[in-house]
Every structure is written in C-alpha cells, then in structure tokens.
Amino acid sequence: MGDEQESEPVIGTGNQDELIMQQQRQIEREISESTALVGELEPIVSLNSEYSNDNVYLEKIKDLSSKYKHIRRTRPDGNCFFRAFTYAMIEQMLENSNELEQFIKLIECSKMGLLRLGFPEFTVDDFYETFMDVLKRVRDIKNVNDAKKELHTLFNEQGYSDYMVVYLRLLTSGHLQRDQEFYSCFIEGGRTVVDFCHQEVEPMYKESDHIHIMAACAALETGVRVVYMDRGSSKSNIEHDLPEGTAPSVHLLYRPGHYDILYL
C-alpha cells in the first residue's frame, strides 16, 4: 500500500453518461423505498420540518394553513400530477354516488374516443380495464371510509397505480389532439401537438405543466385549484383555478417540480 499511488480513472463520455444514469437510478430507488406512491393524511404544519430554516417558506406554510387543514403527499417521480389528480378526484366522488356513477359513464365512453383518434386498441385496453376495475371496486363498497381505504390501498400498489396514471395520460393526450387548434399556441419549439403528446404527455415519468392540467381537466370534465408555493416575494401563495371560472373539485399544492393533494 505504502508507495502505491491510486490512479484517477479516465472517464470517457460514454462512461460518464452511464455513471449519471446509475446515480439517477439510485436516487429513484431511494425515493421509491422512502416515499409512498400516495401518502397518508398529514396536517399542513408537517411541512414546517422541511423548511425549518427558511423564513420565506415558513410564511407561505402559515398562509396555506389558514385555508387548508391537511396534505397528502405523492411520490416525486414525474407522475405526481396525474397520480394526485386522479386519486383526489375519485376520493371526493366517493362522497357522492351520483357523481361517481356519472364519472364511470364518462370513462366507459372514453375508450372509444381514443380508438377513433387512432390509438391502438391493444395499447389502450389494459389501462382502460384497470381504470374501470378500480372505479367499480370502490363504488361497490358501501361504507365510504372503507371505500377510501380500498382506494388508498390500490393506489399504493404499483401495478394499479401506474396503470391509472397511464390511462389519464392517454386521455389527456387524446383531448390535446382533439382540440389541436386551441392547444398548439401553448407549445413551443416548433413541435406539433401530436409530437408534444408523444414526447411530453404519454410517456411515464414526464413532469406536467399548465397545458397538461388544462387538458386533463377538460378530458375528465372537472376543475382543479392549484396553489403555487415558491420563493416569490409575496407572503401569500398564488392560486389558479383551471379551467378559469370553474368551481374546483380537487385542490393541489405545487412546489417547483412537484404536486401534492390539499384538503380544506
């Protein structure tokens, strides 16, 4: 050991890329092991521990806690908007059986809409069937609290949860393509709406932006309020209702790059 010198490894571009990918996979594994796909209800003030030395965010949390009682965290894996949105929407519909039945009918019709747009049936089928299975399973549980427990269980089983996300991604893509003329003005870089859908909407782990939220709300005929909590100078958080003028059925907290569910 004494006189031996440890030579520094020479890393080519290919090796460097592989190391970066390995690090990314390790981070993803650590996130998966430490964070549930959909967490338990927590008081809003539980956010304080994340920002204990950050007065800007502590003020924002104080503002948030004046309007909301609880938060439900979702895994930060790029699917958080779609997972949070779908979960929160179904959860609140369990309180209203008529709303849930109307939603089930909407989803029943949605598969044919995707096929008419040219989505291959073999691609759509499994995701559609899983989405319908989850809806019917929670609908058939008469006790609301038990139905919510079942929803939580299913959304924390990777197979069910990810299939729910994929189907909502497909529905969002379908709506964007159906109304290309309107949405094309929101897409930069010379891409068509179809290109954008193939690259940014349909693939798993792709993060969501304003355009995804607008299209998802339109596809599912519902509204969402997104509360933006960032380092902006105001002590209050900015709120956006989408679509504008629609009473929100779902409330989400957005922190740069991530969505969680809020409860009044």
mmCIF file of C-alpha atoms in Angstrom:
data_model
loop_
_atom_site.group_PDB
_atom_site.id
_atom_site.type_symbol
_atom_site.label_atom_id
_atom_site.label_comp_id
_atom_site.label_asym_id
_atom_site.label_seq_id
_atom_site.Cartn_x
_atom_site.Cartn_y
_atom_site.Cartn_z
ATOM 1 C CA MET A 1 0.000 0.000 0.000
ATOM 2 C CA GLY A 2 2.790 2.429 1.077
ATOM 3 C CA ASP A 3 4.305 3.693 -2.194
ATOM 4 C CA GLU A 4 1.430 2.791 -4.476
ATOM 5 C CA GLN A 5 -0.455 5.699 -5.931
ATOM 6 C CA GLU A 6 -4.076 5.277 -6.856
ATOM 7 C CA SER A 7 -4.524 6.442 -10.437
ATOM 8 C CA GLU A 8 -7.564 8.521 -11.244
ATOM 9 C CA PRO A 9 -9.973 6.766 -13.588
ATOM 10 C CA VAL A 10 -10.192 8.143 -17.095
ATOM 11 C CA ILE A 11 -13.858 8.621 -17.881
ATOM 12 C CA GLY A 12 -14.986 8.890 -21.462
ATOM 13 C CA THR A 13 -18.285 10.454 -22.454
ATOM 14 C CA GLY A 14 -19.989 7.064 -22.614
ATOM 15 C CA ASN A 15 -18.821 6.061 -19.147
ATOM 16 C CA GLN A 16 -19.822 9.441 -17.741
ATOM 17 C CA ASP A 17 -23.312 9.078 -19.174
ATOM 18 C CA GLU A 18 -23.563 5.618 -17.656
ATOM 19 C CA LEU A 19 -22.439 6.914 -14.257
ATOM 20 C CA ILE A 20 -25.051 9.671 -14.402
ATOM 21 C CA MET A 21 -27.724 7.100 -15.281
ATOM 22 C CA GLN A 22 -26.604 4.860 -12.407
ATOM 23 C CA GLN A 23 -26.796 7.794 -9.996
ATOM 24 C CA GLN A 24 -30.258 8.666 -11.313
ATOM 25 C CA ARG A 25 -31.442 5.074 -10.864
ATOM 26 C CA GLN A 26 -30.027 5.042 -7.323
ATOM 27 C CA ILE A 27 -31.881 8.273 -6.484
ATOM 28 C CA GLU A 28 -35.097 6.799 -7.925
ATOM 29 C CA ARG A 29 -34.637 3.627 -5.834
ATOM 30 C CA GLU A 30 -34.094 5.680 -2.688
ATOM 31 C CA ILE A 31 -37.224 7.745 -3.414
ATOM 32 C CA SER A 32 -39.234 4.545 -4.026
ATOM 33 C CA GLU A 33 -38.068 3.000 -0.774
ATOM 34 C CA SER A 34 -38.715 6.091 1.336
ATOM 35 C CA THR A 35 -41.884 7.606 -0.192
ATOM 36 C CA ALA A 36 -45.293 6.008 -0.711
ATOM 37 C CA LEU A 37 -46.939 6.454 -4.099
ATOM 38 C CA VAL A 38 -49.755 8.193 -2.205
ATOM 39 C CA GLY A 39 -49.186 9.028 1.438
ATOM 40 C CA GLU A 40 -51.403 9.273 4.499
ATOM 41 C CA LEU A 41 -53.212 12.458 5.522
ATOM 42 C CA GLU A 42 -50.919 14.836 7.401
ATOM 43 C CA PRO A 43 -51.545 18.254 8.961
ATOM 44 C CA ILE A 44 -50.365 21.176 6.828
ATOM 45 C CA VAL A 45 -47.894 22.167 9.556
ATOM 46 C CA SER A 46 -45.968 18.949 8.858
ATOM 47 C CA LEU A 47 -44.406 20.942 6.014
ATOM 48 C CA ASN A 48 -42.606 23.107 8.571
ATOM 49 C CA SER A 49 -39.993 20.411 9.196
ATOM 50 C CA GLU A 50 -38.890 20.598 5.548
ATOM 51 C CA TYR A 51 -38.306 24.344 5.754
ATOM 52 C CA SER A 52 -37.315 24.876 9.387
ATOM 53 C CA ASN A 53 -34.561 27.364 8.441
ATOM 54 C CA ASP A 54 -36.381 29.039 5.567
ATOM 55 C CA ASN A 55 -38.465 32.018 6.652
ATOM 56 C CA VAL A 56 -39.895 32.587 3.174
ATOM 57 C CA TYR A 57 -41.424 29.120 3.017
ATOM 58 C CA LEU A 58 -42.482 29.181 6.668
ATOM 59 C CA GLU A 59 -44.573 32.280 5.889
ATOM 60 C CA LYS A 60 -46.058 30.518 2.870
ATOM 61 C CA ILE A 61 -46.946 27.492 5.001
ATOM 62 C CA LYS A 62 -48.635 29.795 7.513
ATOM 63 C CA ASP A 63 -50.735 31.238 4.683
ATOM 64 C CA LEU A 64 -51.516 27.725 3.417
ATOM 65 C CA SER A 65 -52.601 26.541 6.871
ATOM 66 C CA SER A 66 -55.119 29.391 7.092
ATOM 67 C CA LYS A 67 -57.058 27.786 4.204
ATOM 68 C CA TYR A 68 -56.238 24.083 4.291
ATOM 69 C CA LYS A 69 -56.163 21.520 7.092
ATOM 70 C CA HIS A 70 -54.350 18.562 5.587
ATOM 71 C CA ILE A 71 -51.933 17.477 2.881
ATOM 72 C CA ARG A 72 -51.454 14.094 1.242
ATOM 73 C CA ARG A 73 -48.026 13.687 -0.317
ATOM 74 C CA THR A 74 -47.354 11.840 -3.550
ATOM 75 C CA ARG A 75 -44.134 10.267 -4.769
ATOM 76 C CA PRO A 76 -41.961 12.785 -6.682
ATOM 77 C CA ASP A 77 -41.415 10.576 -9.725
ATOM 78 C CA GLY A 78 -42.635 12.762 -12.596
ATOM 79 C CA ASN A 79 -46.125 11.237 -12.375
ATOM 80 C CA CYS A 80 -47.175 13.209 -9.303
ATOM 81 C CA PHE A 81 -49.716 15.475 -11.014
ATOM 82 C CA PHE A 82 -51.554 12.644 -12.746
ATOM 83 C CA ARG A 83 -51.468 10.416 -9.658
ATOM 84 C CA ALA A 84 -52.544 13.170 -7.250
ATOM 85 C CA PHE A 85 -55.266 14.475 -9.567
ATOM 86 C CA THR A 86 -56.805 11.053 -10.233
ATOM 87 C CA TYR A 87 -56.666 9.961 -6.598
ATOM 88 C CA ALA A 88 -58.131 13.195 -5.231
ATOM 89 C CA MET A 89 -60.917 13.271 -7.803
ATOM 90 C CA ILE A 90 -62.057 9.698 -7.145
ATOM 91 C CA GLU A 91 -61.700 10.172 -3.381
ATOM 92 C CA GLN A 92 -64.050 13.155 -3.291
ATOM 93 C CA MET A 93 -66.538 11.374 -5.613
ATOM 94 C CA LEU A 94 -66.865 8.585 -3.044
ATOM 95 C CA GLU A 95 -68.852 11.118 -1.003
ATOM 96 C CA ASN A 96 -71.370 11.494 -3.857
ATOM 97 C CA SER A 97 -72.588 8.308 -5.538
ATOM 98 C CA ASN A 98 -74.306 10.206 -8.381
ATOM 99 C CA GLU A 99 -71.084 11.995 -9.305
ATOM 100 C CA LEU A 100 -69.200 8.716 -9.230
ATOM 101 C CA GLU A 101 -71.739 6.992 -11.498
ATOM 102 C CA GLN A 102 -71.562 9.872 -13.987
ATOM 103 C CA PHE A 103 -67.778 9.661 -13.940
ATOM 104 C CA ILE A 104 -67.862 5.894 -14.542
ATOM 105 C CA LYS A 105 -70.090 6.504 -17.595
ATOM 106 C CA LEU A 106 -67.655 9.140 -18.877
ATOM 107 C CA ILE A 107 -64.742 6.703 -18.560
ATOM 108 C CA GLU A 108 -66.771 3.918 -20.198
ATOM 109 C CA CYS A 109 -67.184 6.132 -23.283
ATOM 110 C CA SER A 110 -63.598 7.364 -23.252
ATOM 111 C CA LYS A 111 -62.004 4.255 -24.720
ATOM 112 C CA MET A 112 -63.939 4.575 -27.980
ATOM 113 C CA GLY A 113 -62.900 8.218 -28.210
ATOM 114 C CA LEU A 114 -59.234 7.208 -28.029
ATOM 115 C CA LEU A 115 -59.710 4.480 -30.653
ATOM 116 C CA ARG A 116 -61.356 6.974 -33.020
ATOM 117 C CA LEU A 117 -58.247 9.152 -32.694
ATOM 118 C CA GLY A 118 -56.102 6.240 -33.822
ATOM 119 C CA PHE A 119 -54.777 4.916 -30.520
ATOM 120 C CA PRO A 120 -54.168 1.160 -30.960
ATOM 121 C CA GLU A 121 -56.711 -0.954 -29.067
ATOM 122 C CA PHE A 122 -54.009 -3.281 -27.720
ATOM 123 C CA THR A 123 -52.290 -0.238 -26.182
ATOM 124 C CA VAL A 124 -55.433 1.172 -24.604
ATOM 125 C CA ASP A 125 -57.215 -1.984 -23.419
ATOM 126 C CA ASP A 126 -55.282 -2.993 -20.296
ATOM 127 C CA PHE A 127 -55.056 0.540 -18.933
ATOM 128 C CA TYR A 128 -58.751 1.168 -19.570
ATOM 129 C CA GLU A 129 -59.762 -2.107 -17.922
ATOM 130 C CA THR A 130 -57.662 -1.353 -14.829
ATOM 131 C CA PHE A 131 -59.102 2.162 -14.532
ATOM 132 C CA MET A 132 -62.632 0.769 -14.733
ATOM 133 C CA ASP A 133 -61.812 -2.031 -12.303
ATOM 134 C CA VAL A 134 -60.611 0.430 -9.661
ATOM 135 C CA LEU A 135 -63.690 2.634 -10.104
ATOM 136 C CA LYS A 136 -66.091 -0.311 -9.787
ATOM 137 C CA ARG A 137 -64.264 -1.816 -6.824
ATOM 138 C CA VAL A 138 -64.500 1.359 -4.770
ATOM 139 C CA ARG A 139 -68.063 2.035 -5.942
ATOM 140 C CA ASP A 140 -69.228 -1.381 -4.759
ATOM 141 C CA ILE A 141 -68.020 -0.758 -1.200
ATOM 142 C CA LYS A 142 -70.988 0.867 0.501
ATOM 143 C CA ASN A 143 -69.164 2.289 3.517
ATOM 144 C CA VAL A 144 -67.406 5.483 2.367
ATOM 145 C CA ASN A 145 -64.472 5.132 4.784
ATOM 146 C CA ASP A 146 -63.892 1.533 3.694
ATOM 147 C CA ALA A 147 -64.076 2.611 0.052
ATOM 148 C CA LYS A 148 -61.449 5.285 0.730
ATOM 149 C CA LYS A 149 -59.194 2.715 2.393
ATOM 150 C CA GLU A 150 -59.511 0.469 -0.654
ATOM 151 C CA LEU A 151 -58.708 3.386 -2.971
ATOM 152 C CA HIS A 152 -55.603 4.143 -0.910
ATOM 153 C CA THR A 153 -54.525 0.506 -0.996
ATOM 154 C CA LEU A 154 -54.955 0.249 -4.770
ATOM 155 C CA PHE A 155 -53.119 3.499 -5.443
ATOM 156 C CA ASN A 156 -50.159 2.211 -3.449
ATOM 157 C CA GLU A 157 -49.929 -0.978 -5.499
ATOM 158 C CA GLN A 158 -47.553 -0.074 -8.323
ATOM 159 C CA GLY A 159 -49.421 -2.034 -10.987
ATOM 160 C CA TYR A 160 -52.820 -0.490 -10.328
ATOM 161 C CA SER A 161 -51.461 2.971 -9.566
ATOM 162 C CA ASP A 162 -49.261 3.253 -12.651
ATOM 163 C CA TYR A 163 -51.994 1.921 -14.944
ATOM 164 C CA MET A 164 -54.330 4.615 -13.615
ATOM 165 C CA VAL A 165 -51.669 7.211 -14.400
ATOM 166 C CA VAL A 166 -51.072 5.845 -17.903
ATOM 167 C CA TYR A 167 -54.765 5.909 -18.786
ATOM 168 C CA LEU A 168 -55.152 9.511 -17.648
ATOM 169 C CA ARG A 169 -52.053 10.380 -19.676
ATOM 170 C CA LEU A 170 -53.729 8.807 -22.722
ATOM 171 C CA LEU A 171 -56.981 10.692 -22.078
ATOM 172 C CA THR A 172 -55.034 13.944 -21.716
ATOM 173 C CA SER A 173 -53.175 13.273 -24.948
ATOM 174 C CA GLY A 174 -56.452 12.450 -26.660
ATOM 175 C CA HIS A 175 -58.017 15.724 -25.586
ATOM 176 C CA LEU A 176 -54.986 17.729 -26.732
ATOM 177 C CA GLN A 177 -55.123 16.070 -30.141
ATOM 178 C CA ARG A 178 -58.872 16.526 -30.407
ATOM 179 C CA ASP A 179 -58.525 20.268 -29.853
ATOM 180 C CA GLN A 180 -55.188 20.859 -31.587
ATOM 181 C CA GLU A 181 -56.056 24.299 -32.905
ATOM 182 C CA PHE A 182 -56.537 25.678 -29.385
ATOM 183 C CA TYR A 183 -53.577 23.966 -27.695
ATOM 184 C CA SER A 184 -51.000 24.499 -30.458
ATOM 185 C CA CYS A 185 -50.418 28.086 -29.306
ATOM 186 C CA PHE A 186 -49.165 26.806 -25.923
ATOM 187 C CA ILE A 187 -46.491 24.558 -27.448
ATOM 188 C CA GLU A 188 -43.026 25.963 -28.140
ATOM 189 C CA GLY A 189 -40.102 24.779 -30.190
ATOM 190 C CA GLY A 190 -41.909 24.223 -33.465
ATOM 191 C CA ARG A 191 -43.442 20.949 -32.292
ATOM 192 C CA THR A 192 -46.887 19.840 -33.360
ATOM 193 C CA VAL A 193 -49.485 18.921 -30.748
ATOM 194 C CA VAL A 194 -49.059 15.269 -31.724
ATOM 195 C CA ASP A 195 -45.265 15.499 -31.274
ATOM 196 C CA PHE A 196 -45.766 17.124 -27.880
ATOM 197 C CA CYS A 197 -48.176 14.389 -26.801
ATOM 198 C CA HIS A 198 -45.801 11.601 -27.847
ATOM 199 C CA GLN A 199 -42.823 13.262 -26.151
ATOM 200 C CA GLU A 200 -44.236 15.019 -23.063
ATOM 201 C CA VAL A 201 -47.693 13.637 -22.210
ATOM 202 C CA GLU A 202 -47.951 9.923 -22.933
ATOM 203 C CA PRO A 203 -44.564 8.711 -21.527
ATOM 204 C CA MET A 204 -44.393 7.862 -17.840
ATOM 205 C CA TYR A 205 -42.217 9.980 -15.517
ATOM 206 C CA LYS A 206 -42.604 13.107 -17.669
ATOM 207 C CA GLU A 207 -43.478 16.096 -15.481
ATOM 208 C CA SER A 208 -46.681 18.047 -16.029
ATOM 209 C CA ASP A 209 -47.193 21.696 -16.810
ATOM 210 C CA HIS A 210 -50.109 24.099 -17.248
ATOM 211 C CA ILE A 211 -51.112 22.547 -20.589
ATOM 212 C CA HIS A 212 -51.315 19.036 -19.115
ATOM 213 C CA ILE A 213 -53.573 20.266 -16.314
ATOM 214 C CA MET A 214 -55.905 22.164 -18.647
ATOM 215 C CA ALA A 215 -56.292 19.162 -20.927
ATOM 216 C CA ALA A 216 -56.721 16.649 -18.088
ATOM 217 C CA CYS A 217 -59.456 18.783 -16.524
ATOM 218 C CA ALA A 218 -61.227 19.140 -19.860
ATOM 219 C CA ALA A 219 -60.946 15.399 -20.569
ATOM 220 C CA LEU A 220 -62.488 14.499 -17.201
ATOM 221 C CA GLU A 221 -64.944 17.425 -17.138
ATOM 222 C CA THR A 222 -63.795 18.714 -13.778
ATOM 223 C CA GLY A 223 -61.925 21.630 -12.243
ATOM 224 C CA VAL A 224 -58.821 21.907 -10.105
ATOM 225 C CA ARG A 225 -57.298 24.630 -7.941
ATOM 226 C CA VAL A 226 -53.502 24.669 -7.951
ATOM 227 C CA VAL A 227 -51.864 26.533 -5.075
ATOM 228 C CA TYR A 228 -48.358 27.619 -6.073
ATOM 229 C CA MET A 229 -45.876 27.754 -3.197
ATOM 230 C CA ASP A 230 -42.476 29.088 -4.229
ATOM 231 C CA ARG A 231 -39.901 31.697 -3.250
ATOM 232 C CA GLY A 232 -41.896 34.612 -4.662
ATOM 233 C CA SER A 233 -41.799 37.816 -2.627
ATOM 234 C CA SER A 234 -45.452 37.730 -1.550
ATOM 235 C CA LYS A 235 -46.291 36.104 1.802
ATOM 236 C CA SER A 236 -49.399 34.645 0.185
ATOM 237 C CA ASN A 237 -49.444 31.687 -2.177
ATOM 238 C CA ILE A 238 -50.768 32.189 -5.696
ATOM 239 C CA GLU A 239 -53.889 30.210 -6.607
ATOM 240 C CA HIS A 240 -55.051 29.235 -10.099
ATOM 241 C CA ASP A 241 -58.404 27.633 -10.895
ATOM 242 C CA LEU A 242 -58.414 25.542 -14.059
ATOM 243 C CA PRO A 243 -60.394 25.872 -16.204
ATOM 244 C CA GLU A 244 -60.941 29.529 -15.279
ATOM 245 C CA GLY A 245 -64.333 30.192 -13.737
ATOM 246 C CA THR A 246 -64.850 26.525 -12.798
ATOM 247 C CA ALA A 247 -65.518 25.564 -9.189
ATOM 248 C CA PRO A 248 -62.607 23.256 -8.293
ATOM 249 C CA SER A 249 -63.365 19.744 -7.091
ATOM 250 C CA VAL A 250 -59.683 18.989 -6.448
ATOM 251 C CA HIS A 251 -57.070 21.121 -4.677
ATOM 252 C CA LEU A 252 -53.372 20.548 -5.340
ATOM 253 C CA LEU A 253 -50.246 22.099 -3.876
ATOM 254 C CA TYR A 254 -47.497 22.856 -6.372
ATOM 255 C CA ARG A 255 -43.932 23.297 -5.231
ATOM 256 C CA PRO A 256 -41.333 23.617 -8.002
ATOM 257 C CA GLY A 257 -41.447 20.318 -9.869
ATOM 258 C CA HIS A 258 -43.960 18.562 -7.599
ATOM 259 C CA TYR A 259 -47.693 18.214 -6.789
ATOM 260 C CA ASP A 260 -49.368 17.039 -3.572
ATOM 261 C CA ILE A 261 -53.070 16.903 -2.581
ATOM 262 C CA LEU A 262 -54.628 19.543 -0.330
ATOM 263 C CA TYR A 263 -57.719 19.201 1.881
ATOM 264 C CA LEU A 264 -59.923 22.039 3.120
#
